[in-house]
């Protein structure tokens, strides 16, 4: 049977990823309020490992409690979290997949109700329908908070100590992720969350060394990446997810040229793959959408820098995913919603692409 490109291995440092199909990080909002994984996470992530994904990436996993989007997000701010995640990474590896963790801080988009509870901010003196309390959120520039989902009564402008706390939290989260058995650490710097808020001039109006010039706006993410790389072993890859553009062409914002320039800095810092998403920063964004809509952004990063690139967004068909890799547009394809609809998307893709080297149905299901 013909070899597909989608099911060819990808080597990054000493890690061999069995194929180029990854489960994109997707919040499940299914913890109690302690950030610990539940049976839901075990079954959700485990099913997709059985389903043939080369990488199973966790949802945005908070490096500190105030960095959660909702009170029900997954976290990795204590050793107890790492211990609870360990059986999940072990199961993913037993199925032939590579477990990855997305390390996240939601910045001024934190402390919200879950999507199915209305998605609106929870003030510190309020609770969500489950009785979970809100908290004060961290922002680079509270005065530049975009008008998302109503008022934000409690925003704290990140001072020097807050910034150090965030960097240290990322470093410790990476150490714990390693102890939990993850083989890829992905820094979440996309979608209008904390690190992206610092990157974009649309949300960063600081006048200290963390705002203003490109160098200053990118300082925090570079320091976070350095901290993670410091503790993440040399034989294992680090990914960063960015928004390739804010889709705000009518104002000063973050765009693909800056993304390419940042990817070159990331290469110097030992980042192995940039996972290129887009948007999420501002409600005025004009996102084109449709099949492959972010692939050109991944392609630009791949062409313009020495890092590998991951493409994500609107990929639903096996042949489509294969073509992205075959045509040299990206090194890895991350699939989100299609993997929610079909946990066995990888096995179906292997069948459709008629690739013998691709993952097989587990013996239990043959
Ligand atoms: C997401 N997405 C997302 N992205 C991310 O970087 N961290 C996250 O935790 C989440 N959470 C999340 C939850 C749910 C339910 C969805 C549907 C999406 C975005 C996701 O990873 C992906 O980039 C987009 O869904 C686009 O890819 P698809 O769905 O078109 O394949």
PDB file of N, CA and C in Angstrom, residues 310-345:
ATOM      1  N   UNK A 310       3.686  23.620  12.907  1.00  0.00           N
ATOM      2  CA  UNK A 310       2.459  22.843  12.994  1.00  0.00           C
ATOM      3  C   UNK A 310       1.313  23.667  12.434  1.00  0.00           C
ATOM      4  N   UNK A 311       0.455  23.014  11.624  1.00  0.00           N
ATOM      5  CA  UNK A 311      -0.715  23.696  11.067  1.00  0.00           C
ATOM      6  C   UNK A 311      -1.959  23.194  11.771  1.00  0.00           C
ATOM      7  N   UNK A 312      -2.902  24.087  11.991  1.00  0.00           N
ATOM      8  CA  UNK A 312      -4.142  23.720  12.689  1.00  0.00           C
ATOM      9  C   UNK A 312      -5.284  24.588  12.170  1.00  0.00           C
ATOM     10  N   UNK A 313      -6.478  24.026  12.178  1.00  0.00           N
ATOM     11  CA  UNK A 313      -7.655  24.836  11.846  1.00  0.00           C
ATOM     12  C   UNK A 313      -8.323  24.391  10.573  1.00  0.00           C
ATOM     13  N   UNK A 314      -9.538  23.865  10.700  1.00  0.00           N
ATOM     14  CA  UNK A 314     -10.328  23.517   9.521  1.00  0.00           C
ATOM     15  C   UNK A 314      -9.811  22.303   8.779  1.00  0.00           C
ATOM     16  N   UNK A 315      -9.071  21.455   9.457  1.00  0.00           N
ATOM     17  CA  UNK A 315      -8.634  20.202   8.826  1.00  0.00           C
ATOM     18  C   UNK A 315      -9.582  19.098   9.306  1.00  0.00           C
ATOM     19  N   UNK A 316     -10.271  18.485   8.357  1.00  0.00           N
ATOM     20  CA  UNK A 316     -11.280  17.483   8.712  1.00  0.00           C
ATOM     21  C   UNK A 316     -11.148  16.199   7.907  1.00  0.00           C
ATOM     22  N   UNK A 317     -10.367  16.220   6.834  1.00  0.00           N
ATOM     23  CA  UNK A 317     -10.297  15.059   5.941  1.00  0.00           C
ATOM     24  C   UNK A 317      -8.880  14.500   5.894  1.00  0.00           C
ATOM     25  N   UNK A 318      -8.766  13.166   5.876  1.00  0.00           N
ATOM     26  CA  UNK A 318      -7.437  12.551   5.820  1.00  0.00           C
ATOM     27  C   UNK A 318      -6.583  13.044   4.646  1.00  0.00           C
ATOM     28  N   UNK A 319      -7.158  13.078   3.438  1.00  0.00           N
ATOM     29  CA  UNK A 319      -6.372  13.483   2.265  1.00  0.00           C
ATOM     30  C   UNK A 319      -5.924  14.935   2.392  1.00  0.00           C
ATOM     31  N   UNK A 320      -6.774  15.728   3.013  1.00  0.00           N
ATOM     32  CA  UNK A 320      -6.449  17.153   3.233  1.00  0.00           C
ATOM     33  C   UNK A 320      -5.259  17.280   4.182  1.00  0.00           C
ATOM     34  N   UNK A 321      -5.287  16.531   5.266  1.00  0.00           N
ATOM     35  CA  UNK A 321      -4.180  16.568   6.231  1.00  0.00           C
ATOM     36  C   UNK A 321      -2.900  16.066   5.582  1.00  0.00           C
ATOM     37  N   UNK A 322      -3.015  14.992   4.816  1.00  0.00           N
ATOM     38  CA  UNK A 322      -1.847  14.423   4.145  1.00  0.00           C
ATOM     39  C   UNK A 322      -1.229  15.446   3.188  1.00  0.00           C
ATOM     40  N   UNK A 323      -2.084  16.172   2.456  1.00  0.00           N
ATOM     41  CA  UNK A 323      -1.583  17.145   1.471  1.00  0.00           C
ATOM     42  C   UNK A 323      -0.821  18.286   2.143  1.00  0.00           C
ATOM     43  N   UNK A 324      -1.245  18.688   3.319  1.00  0.00           N
ATOM     44  CA  UNK A 324      -0.543  19.770   4.034  1.00  0.00           C
ATOM     45  C   UNK A 324       0.911  19.362   4.285  1.00  0.00           C
ATOM     46  N   UNK A 325       1.108  18.117   4.674  1.00  0.00           N
ATOM     47  CA  UNK A 325       2.468  17.638   4.944  1.00  0.00           C
ATOM     48  C   UNK A 325       3.200  17.372   3.625  1.00  0.00           C
ATOM     49  N   UNK A 326       2.528  16.700   2.700  1.00  0.00           N
ATOM     50  CA  UNK A 326       3.163  16.314   1.429  1.00  0.00           C
ATOM     51  C   UNK A 326       3.634  17.533   0.651  1.00  0.00           C
ATOM     52  N   UNK A 327       2.857  18.609   0.702  1.00  0.00           N
ATOM     53  CA  UNK A 327       3.222  19.817  -0.041  1.00  0.00           C
ATOM     54  C   UNK A 327       4.173  20.719   0.736  1.00  0.00           C
ATOM     55  N   UNK A 328       4.686  20.210   1.837  1.00  0.00           N
ATOM     56  CA  UNK A 328       5.700  20.960   2.575  1.00  0.00           C
ATOM     57  C   UNK A 328       5.176  22.223   3.232  1.00  0.00           C
ATOM     58  N   UNK A 329       3.887  22.258   3.528  1.00  0.00           N
ATOM     59  CA  UNK A 329       3.313  23.470   4.129  1.00  0.00           C
ATOM     60  C   UNK A 329       3.470  23.468   5.647  1.00  0.00           C
ATOM     61  N   UNK A 330       3.567  22.281   6.228  1.00  0.00           N
ATOM     62  CA  UNK A 330       3.773  22.153   7.679  1.00  0.00           C
ATOM     63  C   UNK A 330       4.366  20.779   7.961  1.00  0.00           C
ATOM     64  N   UNK A 331       4.973  20.639   9.140  1.00  0.00           N
ATOM     65  CA  UNK A 331       5.580  19.368   9.529  1.00  0.00           C
ATOM     66  C   UNK A 331       4.629  18.492  10.327  1.00  0.00           C
ATOM     67  N   UNK A 332       3.605  19.145  10.894  1.00  0.00           N
ATOM     68  CA  UNK A 332       2.666  18.459  11.783  1.00  0.00           C
ATOM     69  C   UNK A 332       1.286  19.074  11.538  1.00  0.00           C
ATOM     70  N   UNK A 333       0.259  18.234  11.591  1.00  0.00           N
ATOM     71  CA  UNK A 333      -1.107  18.739  11.457  1.00  0.00           C
ATOM     72  C   UNK A 333      -1.848  18.470  12.761  1.00  0.00           C
ATOM     73  N   UNK A 334      -2.357  19.524  13.360  1.00  0.00           N
ATOM     74  CA  UNK A 334      -3.131  19.366  14.595  1.00  0.00           C
ATOM     75  C   UNK A 334      -4.608  19.441  14.237  1.00  0.00           C
ATOM     76  N   UNK A 335      -5.367  18.518  14.776  1.00  0.00           N
ATOM     77  CA  UNK A 335      -6.799  18.446  14.469  1.00  0.00           C
ATOM     78  C   UNK A 335      -7.574  18.578  15.770  1.00  0.00           C
ATOM     79  N   UNK A 336      -8.514  19.510  15.776  1.00  0.00           N
ATOM     80  CA  UNK A 336      -9.304  19.770  16.974  1.00  0.00           C
ATOM     81  C   UNK A 336     -10.682  19.147  16.892  1.00  0.00           C
ATOM     82  N   UNK A 337     -11.608  19.905  16.301  1.00  0.00           N
ATOM     83  CA  UNK A 337     -13.009  19.499  16.357  1.00  0.00           C
ATOM     84  C   UNK A 337     -13.281  18.161  15.697  1.00  0.00           C
ATOM     85  N   UNK A 338     -12.558  17.839  14.614  1.00  0.00           N
ATOM     86  CA  UNK A 338     -12.801  16.540  13.977  1.00  0.00           C
ATOM     87  C   UNK A 338     -12.448  15.391  14.929  1.00  0.00           C
ATOM     88  N   UNK A 339     -11.459  15.638  15.794  1.00  0.00           N
ATOM     89  CA  UNK A 339     -11.107  14.615  16.791  1.00  0.00           C
ATOM     90  C   UNK A 339     -12.136  14.558  17.932  1.00  0.00           C
ATOM     91  N   UNK A 340     -12.931  15.621  18.094  1.00  0.00           N
ATOM     92  CA  UNK A 340     -14.033  15.523  19.061  1.00  0.00           C
ATOM     93  C   UNK A 340     -15.166  14.695  18.471  1.00  0.00           C
ATOM     94  N   UNK A 341     -15.420  14.930  17.168  1.00  0.00           N
ATOM     95  CA  UNK A 341     -16.512  14.195  16.526  1.00  0.00           C
ATOM     96  C   UNK A 341     -16.162  12.730  16.388  1.00  0.00           C
ATOM     97  N   UNK A 342     -14.875  12.448  16.153  1.00  0.00           N
ATOM     98  CA  UNK A 342     -14.441  11.086  15.872  1.00  0.00           C
ATOM     99  C   UNK A 342     -13.118  10.812  16.580  1.00  0.00           C
ATOM    100  N   UNK A 343     -13.185  10.165  17.754  1.00  0.00           N
ATOM    101  CA  UNK A 343     -11.931   9.908  18.487  1.00  0.00           C
ATOM    102  C   UNK A 343     -10.986   8.996  17.714  1.00  0.00           C
ATOM    103  N   UNK A 344     -11.543   8.250  16.765  1.00  0.00           N
ATOM    104  CA  UNK A 344     -10.732   7.305  15.987  1.00  0.00           C
ATOM    105  C   UNK A 344     -10.350   7.884  14.628  1.00  0.00           C
ATOM    106  N   UNK A 345     -10.334   9.208  14.538  1.00  0.00           N
ATOM    107  CA  UNK A 345     -10.016   9.875  13.263  1.00  0.00           C
ATOM    108  C   UNK A 345      -8.683   9.384  12.693  1.00  0.00           C
TER     109      UNK A 345
END
